[in-house]
Short mmCIF file of C-alpha atoms in Angstrom, two decimals:
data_model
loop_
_atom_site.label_atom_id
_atom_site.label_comp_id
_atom_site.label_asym_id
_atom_site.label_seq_id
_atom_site.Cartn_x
_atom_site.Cartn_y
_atom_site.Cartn_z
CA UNK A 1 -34.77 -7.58 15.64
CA UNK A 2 -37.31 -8.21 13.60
CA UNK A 3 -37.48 -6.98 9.66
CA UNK A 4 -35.07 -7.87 7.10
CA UNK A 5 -31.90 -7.98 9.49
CA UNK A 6 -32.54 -10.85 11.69
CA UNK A 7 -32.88 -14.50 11.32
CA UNK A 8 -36.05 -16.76 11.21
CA UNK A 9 -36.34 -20.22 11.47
CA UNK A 10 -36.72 -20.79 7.90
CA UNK A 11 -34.14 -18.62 7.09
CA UNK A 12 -31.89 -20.87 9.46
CA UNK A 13 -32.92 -23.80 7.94
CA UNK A 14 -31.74 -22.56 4.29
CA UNK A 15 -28.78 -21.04 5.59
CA UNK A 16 -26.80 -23.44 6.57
CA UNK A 17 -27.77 -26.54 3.98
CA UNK A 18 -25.22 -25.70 1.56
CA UNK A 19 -21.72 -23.82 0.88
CA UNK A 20 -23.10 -21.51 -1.23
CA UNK A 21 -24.76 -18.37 -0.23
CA UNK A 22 -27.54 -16.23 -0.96
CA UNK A 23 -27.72 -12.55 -2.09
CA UNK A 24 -31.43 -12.30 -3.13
CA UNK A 25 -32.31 -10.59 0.14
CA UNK A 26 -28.97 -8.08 -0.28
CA UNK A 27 -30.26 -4.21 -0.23
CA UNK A 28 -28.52 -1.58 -1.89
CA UNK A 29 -27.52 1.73 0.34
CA UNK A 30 -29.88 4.56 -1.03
CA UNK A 31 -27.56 7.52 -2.78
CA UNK A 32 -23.67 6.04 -2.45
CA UNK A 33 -20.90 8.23 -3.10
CA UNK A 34 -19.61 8.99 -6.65
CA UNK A 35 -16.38 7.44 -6.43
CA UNK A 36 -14.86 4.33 -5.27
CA UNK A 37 -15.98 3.92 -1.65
CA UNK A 38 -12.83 3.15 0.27
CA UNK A 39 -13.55 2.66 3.94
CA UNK A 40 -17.06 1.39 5.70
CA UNK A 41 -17.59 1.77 9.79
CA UNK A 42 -20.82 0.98 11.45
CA UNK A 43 -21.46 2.92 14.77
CA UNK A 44 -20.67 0.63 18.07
CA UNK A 45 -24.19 1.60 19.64
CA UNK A 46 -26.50 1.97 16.60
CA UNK A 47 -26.81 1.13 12.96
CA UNK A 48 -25.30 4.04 11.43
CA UNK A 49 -22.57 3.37 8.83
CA UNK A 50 -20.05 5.48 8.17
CA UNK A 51 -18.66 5.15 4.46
CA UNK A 52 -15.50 7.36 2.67
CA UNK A 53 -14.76 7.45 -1.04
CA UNK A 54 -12.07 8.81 -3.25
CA UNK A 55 -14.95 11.44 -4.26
CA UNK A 56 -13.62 13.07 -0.89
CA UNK A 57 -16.56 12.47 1.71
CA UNK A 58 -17.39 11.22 4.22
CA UNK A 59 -20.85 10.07 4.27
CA UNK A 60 -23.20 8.76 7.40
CA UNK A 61 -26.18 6.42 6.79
CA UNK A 62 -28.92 5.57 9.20
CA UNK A 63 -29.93 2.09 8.32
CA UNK A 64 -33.80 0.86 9.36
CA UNK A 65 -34.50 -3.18 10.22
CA UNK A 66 -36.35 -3.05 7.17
CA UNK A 67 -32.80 -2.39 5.34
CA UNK A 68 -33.36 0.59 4.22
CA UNK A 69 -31.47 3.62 4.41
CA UNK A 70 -31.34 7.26 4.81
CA UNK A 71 -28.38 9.54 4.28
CA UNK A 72 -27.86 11.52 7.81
CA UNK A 73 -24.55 13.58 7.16
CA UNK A 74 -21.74 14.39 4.85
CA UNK A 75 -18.82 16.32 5.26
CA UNK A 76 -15.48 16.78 3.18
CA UNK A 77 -11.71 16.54 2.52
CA UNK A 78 -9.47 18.26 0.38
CA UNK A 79 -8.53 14.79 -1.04
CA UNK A 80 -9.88 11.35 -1.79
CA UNK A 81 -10.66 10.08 2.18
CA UNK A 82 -9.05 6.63 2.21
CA UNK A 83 -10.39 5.10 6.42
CA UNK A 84 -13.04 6.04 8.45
CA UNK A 85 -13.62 4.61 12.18
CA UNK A 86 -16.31 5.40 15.06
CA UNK A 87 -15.19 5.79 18.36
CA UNK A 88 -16.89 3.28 21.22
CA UNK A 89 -19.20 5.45 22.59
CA UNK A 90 -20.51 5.67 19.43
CA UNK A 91 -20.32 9.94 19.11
CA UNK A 92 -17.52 10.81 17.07
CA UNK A 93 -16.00 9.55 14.11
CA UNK A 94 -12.44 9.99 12.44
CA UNK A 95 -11.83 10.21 8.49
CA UNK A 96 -8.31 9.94 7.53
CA UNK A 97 -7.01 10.62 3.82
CA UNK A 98 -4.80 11.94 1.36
CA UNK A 99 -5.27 15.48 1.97
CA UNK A 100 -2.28 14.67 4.50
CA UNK A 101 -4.95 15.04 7.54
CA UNK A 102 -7.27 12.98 9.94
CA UNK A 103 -10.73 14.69 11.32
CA UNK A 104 -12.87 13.94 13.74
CA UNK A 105 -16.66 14.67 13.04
CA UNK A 106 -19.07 14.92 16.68
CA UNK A 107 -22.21 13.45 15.89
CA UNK A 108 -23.84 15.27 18.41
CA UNK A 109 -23.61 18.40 16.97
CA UNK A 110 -22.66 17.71 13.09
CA UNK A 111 -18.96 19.70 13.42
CA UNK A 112 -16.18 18.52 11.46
CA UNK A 113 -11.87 19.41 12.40
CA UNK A 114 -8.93 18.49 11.77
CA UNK A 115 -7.27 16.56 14.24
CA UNK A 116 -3.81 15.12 12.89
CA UNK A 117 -1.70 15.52 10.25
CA UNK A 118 1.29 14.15 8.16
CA UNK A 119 3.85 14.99 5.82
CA UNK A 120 2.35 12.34 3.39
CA UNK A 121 -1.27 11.09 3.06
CA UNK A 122 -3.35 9.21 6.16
CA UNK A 123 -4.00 5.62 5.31
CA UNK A 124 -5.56 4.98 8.80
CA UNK A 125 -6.84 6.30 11.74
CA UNK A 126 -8.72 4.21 14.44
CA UNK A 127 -9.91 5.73 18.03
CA UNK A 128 -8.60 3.34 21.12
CA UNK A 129 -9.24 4.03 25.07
CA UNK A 130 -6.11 4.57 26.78
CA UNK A 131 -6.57 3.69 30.66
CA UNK A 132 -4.45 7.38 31.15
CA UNK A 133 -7.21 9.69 29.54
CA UNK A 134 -10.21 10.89 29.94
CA UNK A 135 -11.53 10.18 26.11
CA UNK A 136 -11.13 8.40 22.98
CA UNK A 137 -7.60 8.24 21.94
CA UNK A 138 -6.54 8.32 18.16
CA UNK A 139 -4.00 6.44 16.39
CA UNK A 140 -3.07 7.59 12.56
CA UNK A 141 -1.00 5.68 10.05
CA UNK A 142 0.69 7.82 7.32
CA UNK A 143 2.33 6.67 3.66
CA UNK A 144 5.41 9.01 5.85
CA UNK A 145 6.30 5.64 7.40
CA UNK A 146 5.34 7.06 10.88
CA UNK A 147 2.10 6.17 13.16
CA UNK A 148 1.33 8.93 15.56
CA UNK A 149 -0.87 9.06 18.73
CA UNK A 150 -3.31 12.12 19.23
CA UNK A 151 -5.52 13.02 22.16
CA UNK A 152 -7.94 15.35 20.67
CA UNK A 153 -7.59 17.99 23.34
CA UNK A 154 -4.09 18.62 22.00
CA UNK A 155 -2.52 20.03 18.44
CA UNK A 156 0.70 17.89 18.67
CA UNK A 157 0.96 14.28 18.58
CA UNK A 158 1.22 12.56 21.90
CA UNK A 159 3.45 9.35 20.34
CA UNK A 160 5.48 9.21 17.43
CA UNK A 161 6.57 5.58 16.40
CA UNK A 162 8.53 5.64 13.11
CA UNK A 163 8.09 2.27 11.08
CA UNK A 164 10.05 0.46 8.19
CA UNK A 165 8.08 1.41 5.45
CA UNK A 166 4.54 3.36 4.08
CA UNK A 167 1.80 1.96 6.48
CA UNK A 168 -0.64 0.23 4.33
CA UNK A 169 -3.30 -0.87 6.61
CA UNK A 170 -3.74 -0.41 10.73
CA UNK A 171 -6.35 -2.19 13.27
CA UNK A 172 -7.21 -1.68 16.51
CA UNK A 173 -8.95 -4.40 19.04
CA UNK A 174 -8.75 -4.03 22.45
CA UNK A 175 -5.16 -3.14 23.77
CA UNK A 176 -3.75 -4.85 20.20
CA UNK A 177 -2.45 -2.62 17.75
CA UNK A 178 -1.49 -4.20 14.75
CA UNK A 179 0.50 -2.40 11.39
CA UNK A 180 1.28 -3.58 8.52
CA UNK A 181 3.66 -1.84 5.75
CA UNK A 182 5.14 -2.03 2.57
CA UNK A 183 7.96 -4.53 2.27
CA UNK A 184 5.33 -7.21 3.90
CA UNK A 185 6.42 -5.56 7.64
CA UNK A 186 4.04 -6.42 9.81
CA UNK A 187 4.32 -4.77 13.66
CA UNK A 188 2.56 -5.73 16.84
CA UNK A 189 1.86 -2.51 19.62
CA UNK A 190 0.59 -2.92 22.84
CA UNK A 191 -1.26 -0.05 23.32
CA UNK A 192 -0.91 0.07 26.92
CA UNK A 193 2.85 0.65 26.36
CA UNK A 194 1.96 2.09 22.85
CA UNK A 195 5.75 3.65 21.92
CA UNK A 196 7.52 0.75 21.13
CA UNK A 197 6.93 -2.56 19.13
CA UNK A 198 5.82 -5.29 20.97
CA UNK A 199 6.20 -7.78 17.93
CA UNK A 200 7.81 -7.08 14.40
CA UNK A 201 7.78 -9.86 11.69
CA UNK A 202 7.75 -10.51 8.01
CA UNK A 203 4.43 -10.80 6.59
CA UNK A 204 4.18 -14.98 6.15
CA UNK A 205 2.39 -13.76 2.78
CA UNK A 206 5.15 -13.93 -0.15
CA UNK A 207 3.08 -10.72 -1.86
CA UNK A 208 2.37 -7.13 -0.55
CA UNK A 209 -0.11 -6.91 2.23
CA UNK A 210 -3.25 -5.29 1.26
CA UNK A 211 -4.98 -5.88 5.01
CA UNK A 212 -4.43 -6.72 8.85
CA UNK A 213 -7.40 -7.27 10.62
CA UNK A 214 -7.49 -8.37 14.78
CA UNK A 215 -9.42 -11.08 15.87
CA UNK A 216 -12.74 -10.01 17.77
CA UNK A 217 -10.73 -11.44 20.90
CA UNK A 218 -7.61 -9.58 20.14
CA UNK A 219 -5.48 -12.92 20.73
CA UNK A 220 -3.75 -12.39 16.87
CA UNK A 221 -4.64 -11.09 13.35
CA UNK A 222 -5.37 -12.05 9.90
CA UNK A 223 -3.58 -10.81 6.87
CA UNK A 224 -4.40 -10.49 3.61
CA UNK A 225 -2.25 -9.98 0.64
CA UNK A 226 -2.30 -9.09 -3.32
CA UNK A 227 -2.08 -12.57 -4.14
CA UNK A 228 -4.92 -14.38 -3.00
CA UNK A 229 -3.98 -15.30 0.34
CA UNK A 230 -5.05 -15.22 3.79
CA UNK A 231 -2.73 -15.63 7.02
CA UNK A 232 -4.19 -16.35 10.73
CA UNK A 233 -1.24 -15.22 12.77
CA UNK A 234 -1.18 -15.32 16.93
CA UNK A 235 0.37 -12.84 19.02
CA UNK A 236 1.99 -14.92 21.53
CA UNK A 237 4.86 -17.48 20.56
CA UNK A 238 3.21 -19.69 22.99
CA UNK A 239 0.46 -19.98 20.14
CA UNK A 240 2.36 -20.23 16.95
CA UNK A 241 1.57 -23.83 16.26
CA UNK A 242 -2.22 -22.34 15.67
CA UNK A 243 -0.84 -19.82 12.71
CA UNK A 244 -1.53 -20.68 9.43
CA UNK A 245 -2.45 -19.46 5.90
CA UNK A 246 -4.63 -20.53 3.11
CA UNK A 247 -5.52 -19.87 -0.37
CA UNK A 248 -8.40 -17.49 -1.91
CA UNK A 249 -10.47 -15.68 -4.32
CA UNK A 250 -8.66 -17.38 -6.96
CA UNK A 251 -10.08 -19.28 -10.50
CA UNK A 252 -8.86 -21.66 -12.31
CA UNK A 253 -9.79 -21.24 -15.90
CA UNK A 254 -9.28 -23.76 -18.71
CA UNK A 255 -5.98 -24.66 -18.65
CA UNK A 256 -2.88 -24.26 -16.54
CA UNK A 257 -3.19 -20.62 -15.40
CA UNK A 258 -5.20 -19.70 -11.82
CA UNK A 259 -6.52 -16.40 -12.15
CA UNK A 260 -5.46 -15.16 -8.56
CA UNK A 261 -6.98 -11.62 -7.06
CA UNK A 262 -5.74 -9.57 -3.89
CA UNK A 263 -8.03 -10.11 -1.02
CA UNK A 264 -9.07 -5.81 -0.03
CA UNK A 265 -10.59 -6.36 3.12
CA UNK A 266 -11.11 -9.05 6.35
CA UNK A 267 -13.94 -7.95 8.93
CA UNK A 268 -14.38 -10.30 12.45
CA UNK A 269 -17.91 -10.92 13.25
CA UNK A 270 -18.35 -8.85 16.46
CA UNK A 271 -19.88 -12.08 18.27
CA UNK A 272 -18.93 -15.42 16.61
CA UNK A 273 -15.44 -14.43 15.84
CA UNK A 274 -15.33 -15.85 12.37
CA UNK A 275 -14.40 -13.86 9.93
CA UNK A 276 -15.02 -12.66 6.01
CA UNK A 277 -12.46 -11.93 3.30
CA UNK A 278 -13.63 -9.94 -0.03
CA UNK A 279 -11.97 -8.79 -2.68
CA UNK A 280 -10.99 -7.80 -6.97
CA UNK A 281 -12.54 -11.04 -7.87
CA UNK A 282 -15.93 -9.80 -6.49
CA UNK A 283 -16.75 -12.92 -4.19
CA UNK A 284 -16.63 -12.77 -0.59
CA UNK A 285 -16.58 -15.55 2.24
CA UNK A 286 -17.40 -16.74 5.32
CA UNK A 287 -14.36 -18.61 7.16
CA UNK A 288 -14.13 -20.25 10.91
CA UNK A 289 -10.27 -19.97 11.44
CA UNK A 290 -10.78 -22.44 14.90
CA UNK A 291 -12.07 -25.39 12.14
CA UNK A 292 -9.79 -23.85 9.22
CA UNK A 293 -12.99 -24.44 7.44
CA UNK A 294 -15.08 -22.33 4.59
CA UNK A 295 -18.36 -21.41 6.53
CA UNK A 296 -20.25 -19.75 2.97
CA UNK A 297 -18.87 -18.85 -0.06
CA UNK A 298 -21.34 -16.16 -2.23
CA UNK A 299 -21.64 -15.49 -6.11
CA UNK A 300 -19.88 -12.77 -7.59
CA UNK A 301 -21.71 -9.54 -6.73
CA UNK A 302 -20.73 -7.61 -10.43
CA UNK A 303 -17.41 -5.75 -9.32
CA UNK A 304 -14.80 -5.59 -7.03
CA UNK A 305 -15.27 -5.13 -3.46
CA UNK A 306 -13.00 -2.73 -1.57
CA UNK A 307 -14.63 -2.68 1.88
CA UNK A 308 -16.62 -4.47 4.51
CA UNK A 309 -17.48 -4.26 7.78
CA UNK A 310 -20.63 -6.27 10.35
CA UNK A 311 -22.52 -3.84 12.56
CA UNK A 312 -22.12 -4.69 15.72
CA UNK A 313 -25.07 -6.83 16.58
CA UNK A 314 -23.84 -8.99 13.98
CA UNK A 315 -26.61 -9.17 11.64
CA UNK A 316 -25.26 -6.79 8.75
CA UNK A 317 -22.49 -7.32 6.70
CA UNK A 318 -22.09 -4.51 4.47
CA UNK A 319 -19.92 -4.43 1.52
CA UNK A 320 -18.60 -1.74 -1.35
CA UNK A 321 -18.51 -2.40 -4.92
CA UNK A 322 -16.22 -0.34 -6.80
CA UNK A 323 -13.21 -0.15 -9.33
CA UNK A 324 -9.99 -0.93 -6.93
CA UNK A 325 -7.44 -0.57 -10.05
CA UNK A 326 -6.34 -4.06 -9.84
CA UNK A 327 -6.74 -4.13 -13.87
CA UNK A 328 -4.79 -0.86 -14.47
CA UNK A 329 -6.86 2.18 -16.26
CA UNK A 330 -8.15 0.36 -19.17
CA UNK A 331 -11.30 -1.55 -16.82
CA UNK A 332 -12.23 1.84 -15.01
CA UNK A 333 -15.51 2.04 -17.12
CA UNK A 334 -18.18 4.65 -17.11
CA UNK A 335 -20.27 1.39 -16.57
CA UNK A 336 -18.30 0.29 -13.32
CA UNK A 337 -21.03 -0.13 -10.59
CA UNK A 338 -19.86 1.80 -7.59
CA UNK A 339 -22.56 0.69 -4.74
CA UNK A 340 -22.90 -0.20 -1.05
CA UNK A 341 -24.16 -3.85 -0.12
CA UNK A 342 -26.00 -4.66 3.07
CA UNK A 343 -26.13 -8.16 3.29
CA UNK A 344 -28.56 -9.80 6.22
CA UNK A 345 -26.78 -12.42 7.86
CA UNK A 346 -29.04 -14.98 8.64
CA UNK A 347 -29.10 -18.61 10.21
CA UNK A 348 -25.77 -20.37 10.41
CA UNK A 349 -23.99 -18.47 7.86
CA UNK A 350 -21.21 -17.02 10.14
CA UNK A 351 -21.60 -19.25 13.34
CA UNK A 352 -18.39 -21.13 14.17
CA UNK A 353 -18.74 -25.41 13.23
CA UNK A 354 -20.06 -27.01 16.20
CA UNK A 355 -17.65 -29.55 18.25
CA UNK A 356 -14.37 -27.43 17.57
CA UNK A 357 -12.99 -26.10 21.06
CA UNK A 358 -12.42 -22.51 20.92
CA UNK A 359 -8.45 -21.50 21.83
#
């Protein structure tokens, strides 16, 4: 593609000659929400991003090669929306939030419903394709320590599963359903036998899990916690001698103390299979988990970020700046900058080291 979002040989060149990356060529999303943008989805078949605040929308960009952007849609909860997620044909797309409720918006003709609902508020919902039904398949994750399964042809939930604690964060990939809850629980569904846990463990994270996030080939997951830290977990015990975890977006000032910030969000680049983390220091990173090796490390971008996401052509990383409370009332400023990134991944700057064997 030519235009902004794709690579040139120059751009290759630069890339990949140092660590440390490059935001000159970032774009900002044209009118953002008002609030702190919680959730970003791009569209499986086009570049369309989906973004939800706490100003309770749900907003849908189109976003042009050149990088810029045009609002297409916008449609609302009666509550801050907290996860948005397209489903993989691309025409529908589910908001979940803490109105107690997930809806599902068809792009084809612009309606908005509700589809599930809670006793407590939505933290997730992600469509999956269930080999027994005809369309996309839902899965919501609820603060009411439950995850229920919806097909959207029916009021009730298909699946209950209840869980230990609050779900925190959910991702789908594939047939891998991965959960992960307060008190660092961290559960492992197969989604073709999606009413039971395949997999339950302890978060290998000392500190509260902020984010699971599957690998692109579904094999495991990454975690990310308050505290700075990143895990690489496998599903199969076969493949625990690959798990590990690492430290991140952490300073260390003058002196003894390490300022250390929770990492908000991990996204898998949809071809290459590395992966980013972001989060309250304002930095984020490129990381190839096969070479346990820092791929591109960027400048802080004047915030925190609480979102990211690649379309899926892999060319577009887009990422939220916004207040994410990690500093308590006092830092939510008038002042805060509350924006949507899109960064143009270019060259080498999420392709995997050469000469390490894929697993």
């Amino acid at each position: 593609m030519s235009g902004l979002f794709g690579s040139s040989a120059a751009a290759a060149a630069t890339a990949s000659s140092n660590t440390i990356g490059d935001l000159k060529n970032d774009v900002a999303l044209s009118n953002p929400p008002e609030d702190t943008i919680s959730g970003l989805a791009f569209s499986p078949t086009a570049d369309f991003l989906a973004v939800s605040s706490w100003d309770k929308k749900v907003r849908i960009y189109q976003i042009a090669a050149n990088g810029s952007s045009e609002g297409k849609h916008m449609y609302d909860h009666d509550a801050p929306v907290l996860s948005v997620d397209f489903s993989k044909d691309g025409q529908k797309l589910v908001s979940a939030g803490a109105d107690k409720q997930a809806k599902v918006c068809d792009l084809t003709t612009g309606q908005s419903a509700q589809v599930a609902a809670h006793e407590q508020t939505v933290r997730c919902a992600r469509f999956f394709e269930s080999p027994n039904s005809n369309g996309p398949m839902l899965v919501t994750g609820s603060w009411d320590k439950t995850v229920k399964y919806w097909d959207l042809r029916q009021s009730a939930p298909v699946g209950n599963v209840p869980c230990q604690e609050r779900v925190y964060s959910m991702d789908v990939r594939n047939s891998l359903l991965v959960i992960g809850t307060a008190d660092r629980y961290i559960n492992v569904v197969n989604l073709q036998d999606p009413l039971k846990f395949y997999k339950t463990l302890q978060s290998p994270l000392k500190w509260q899990t902020r984010v699971v996030s599957c690998f692109t080939d579904a094999t495991g997951f990454a975690i990310g916690s308050i505290e700075g830290r990143c895990a690489i977990q496998y599903v199969e015990d076969k493949d625990s001698g690959s798990n590990f975890s690492f430290k991140c977006h952490r300073e260390t000032p003058q002196g003894a103390t390490t300022q250390v910030f929770s990492v908000n969000d991990i996204s898998f680049h949809p071809q290459h299979g590395t992966f980013s983390t972001a989060g309250s220091d304002g930095t984020f990173h490129f990381w190839d988990k096969d070479a346990k090796h820092r791929l591109k490390g960027y400048p802080q971008v004047g915030g925190s970020i609480t979102a990211t996401t690649f379309n899926s052509g892999g060319s577009i990383f887009a990422y939220a700046i916004g207040y994410d409370w990690s500093k308590g009332y006092v830092a939510n400023t008038q002042s805060y900058p509350n924006k949507v990134m899109l960064h143009p991944v270019q060259g080498d700057e999420c392709k995997p080291r050469p000469g390490v064997k894929k697993r």
